XYZ file of C-alpha atoms in Angstrom:
191
model
C -22.019 -58.405 25.230
C -18.401 -59.427 25.019
C -15.547 -57.771 26.858
C -14.338 -56.034 23.692
C -17.791 -54.584 23.049
C -18.070 -53.380 26.641
C -14.607 -51.807 26.474
C -15.433 -49.987 23.229
C -18.777 -48.875 24.635
C -17.062 -47.694 27.828
C -14.527 -45.676 25.831
C -17.285 -44.162 23.724
C -19.748 -43.372 26.525
C -17.799 -42.840 29.747
C -14.361 -41.542 28.803
C -15.588 -38.226 27.340
C -16.822 -37.360 30.851
C -13.537 -37.959 32.629
C -13.027 -34.239 33.365
C -16.502 -33.940 34.878
C -15.837 -37.013 37.017
C -12.563 -35.577 38.281
C -14.131 -32.170 38.898
C -16.875 -33.659 41.089
C -14.442 -35.885 42.983
C -12.064 -32.954 43.513
C -14.752 -30.756 45.040
C -16.017 -33.551 47.282
C -12.611 -34.706 48.549
C -10.799 -31.329 48.589
C -7.653 -33.050 47.363
C -6.204 -33.660 43.887
C -4.620 -37.021 44.674
C -7.671 -38.330 46.513
C -9.867 -37.223 43.615
C -7.635 -39.138 41.205
C -7.963 -42.260 43.369
C -11.745 -41.883 43.511
C -12.030 -41.368 39.760
C -9.816 -44.351 39.055
C -11.914 -46.562 41.314
C -15.084 -45.144 39.746
C -13.856 -45.937 36.261
C -13.064 -49.496 37.295
C -16.582 -49.822 38.719
C -18.208 -48.267 35.670
C -16.207 -50.537 33.350
C -17.331 -53.524 35.382
C -21.002 -52.516 35.076
C -20.931 -51.144 31.527
C -22.812 -54.205 30.273
C -25.758 -53.339 32.511
C -25.920 -49.667 31.452
C -29.112 -49.224 29.447
C -29.642 -45.482 29.696
C -28.985 -42.687 27.304
C -27.159 -40.324 29.666
C -23.736 -41.785 30.358
C -22.530 -38.571 31.991
C -25.153 -38.665 34.743
C -24.593 -42.418 35.166
C -20.829 -41.979 35.541
C -21.178 -39.020 37.926
C -23.543 -41.047 40.087
C -20.894 -43.773 40.318
C -18.258 -41.145 41.152
C -20.472 -39.702 43.884
C -21.129 -43.097 45.488
C -17.477 -44.087 45.200
C -16.421 -40.780 46.702
C -18.646 -41.152 49.754
C -17.526 -44.743 50.250
C -13.919 -43.616 49.951
C -14.432 -40.732 52.405
C -16.151 -43.019 54.896
C -13.265 -45.465 54.734
C -10.358 -43.011 54.585
C -11.618 -40.019 56.544
C -14.067 -41.339 59.128
C -13.424 -38.458 61.541
C -14.743 -35.856 59.113
C -18.360 -34.977 59.675
C -20.125 -35.301 56.329
C -23.550 -33.724 56.672
C -25.918 -34.951 54.005
C -29.248 -34.063 55.528
C -31.094 -30.908 54.626
C -32.154 -29.786 58.094
C -32.265 -26.056 58.657
C -29.297 -25.876 61.003
C -27.063 -28.551 59.463
C -25.154 -26.095 57.278
C -24.322 -23.825 60.219
C -21.990 -26.334 61.824
C -19.685 -26.334 58.826
C -18.045 -23.863 57.691
C -12.605 -3.510 34.129
C -9.149 -2.776 32.934
C -7.624 -4.651 30.003
C -7.656 -8.367 30.648
C -3.940 -8.908 30.159
C -2.652 -6.186 32.491
C -0.923 -7.499 35.645
C -3.217 -5.788 38.124
C -6.265 -7.108 36.269
C -4.847 -10.623 36.240
C -4.101 -10.373 39.959
C -7.677 -9.271 40.664
C -9.097 -12.184 38.663
C -6.820 -14.595 40.498
C -7.928 -13.185 43.865
C -11.592 -13.396 42.823
C -11.143 -16.973 41.625
C -9.435 -17.890 44.899
C -12.224 -16.277 46.925
C -14.869 -18.156 44.931
C -12.990 -21.444 45.289
C -12.633 -20.940 49.036
C -16.326 -20.093 49.395
C -17.293 -23.154 47.371
C -14.956 -25.387 49.360
C -16.461 -24.085 52.611
C -19.991 -25.133 51.631
C -21.405 -28.249 53.303
C -20.968 -31.224 51.002
C -24.697 -31.609 50.287
C -24.868 -28.052 48.956
C -21.471 -28.119 47.294
C -22.249 -31.210 45.236
C -25.498 -29.825 43.765
C -23.835 -26.481 43.037
C -20.883 -28.151 41.311
C -23.167 -30.428 39.292
C -25.446 -27.555 38.238
C -23.131 -24.589 37.801
C -19.844 -26.224 36.845
C -21.072 -29.364 35.095
C -24.274 -27.785 33.716
C -26.470 -30.784 34.534
C -30.250 -30.580 34.651
C -32.161 -30.749 37.923
C -33.430 -34.211 36.938
C -29.904 -35.487 36.298
C -28.697 -34.063 39.610
C -31.642 -35.674 41.407
C -30.785 -39.015 39.844
C -27.070 -38.692 40.667
C -27.627 -37.600 44.280
C -30.609 -39.923 44.744
C -32.818 -37.113 46.057
C -36.081 -35.555 44.847
C -35.939 -32.697 42.335
C -37.452 -30.372 44.943
C -34.565 -31.113 47.280
C -32.123 -30.361 44.457
C -33.760 -26.973 43.962
C -33.808 -26.284 47.706
C -30.169 -27.214 48.192
C -29.164 -25.233 45.121
C -30.985 -22.172 46.431
C -29.336 -22.492 49.832
C -25.926 -23.064 48.264
C -26.297 -19.957 46.126
C -27.382 -17.976 49.186
C -24.391 -19.186 51.188
C -22.097 -18.322 48.300
C -23.635 -14.863 48.073
C -23.072 -14.333 51.804
C -19.490 -15.544 51.587
C -18.678 -13.324 48.611
C -20.276 -10.078 49.840
C -17.641 -7.605 50.963
C -17.662 -7.300 54.738
C -17.108 -3.542 54.773
C -20.681 -2.393 54.205
C -21.286 1.310 54.731
C -23.295 2.316 57.764
C -26.478 4.106 56.795
C -27.724 6.984 58.875
C -31.040 8.737 58.953
C -31.059 12.070 57.173
C -33.269 14.637 58.906
C -35.877 16.324 56.771
C -35.138 19.921 56.008
C -37.781 22.450 56.882
C -39.238 24.433 54.082
C -40.072 28.117 54.233
C -42.886 28.843 56.606
C -42.102 25.999 59.017
C -43.743 23.234 56.950
C -42.231 19.827 56.923
């Protein structure tokens, strides 16, 4: 294929997924500017290899390139950060109704959104990436497995753990204390 054909094919197949690419890079880097750098480098790489793309799922292909570029970028630019990618049991522990347009309702939604974003950002990267790809980008387990280069079972396991960690992070901490209620005695001394 010629350069013009590859460019047209790139624009047709990859460019529609630019938002998904940025979204993944943003959640992995935790920084808007770094995510832009990663996406730009990813697009350059994907343009370079567009001639070798033979699949039918350009979105998964592009997100895989973004993921690899992101980890290379993090390794080079933030080597002191501990990026845990294994799925061992203790690896995640080391990381950390009114009307819709009323002001108090908008403030509550903003607070909820911030709490969710903070909980998602606090997830270990291995869990965060599968959760972002599944819940925010709506990719299939098979596509996520291909992007992350892990088995489908690992995708499901990490997704389950990520959802559990999110649930824990989003549960209000002020749970009521339950106490035992003594049985009342009925007439005649029966219990």
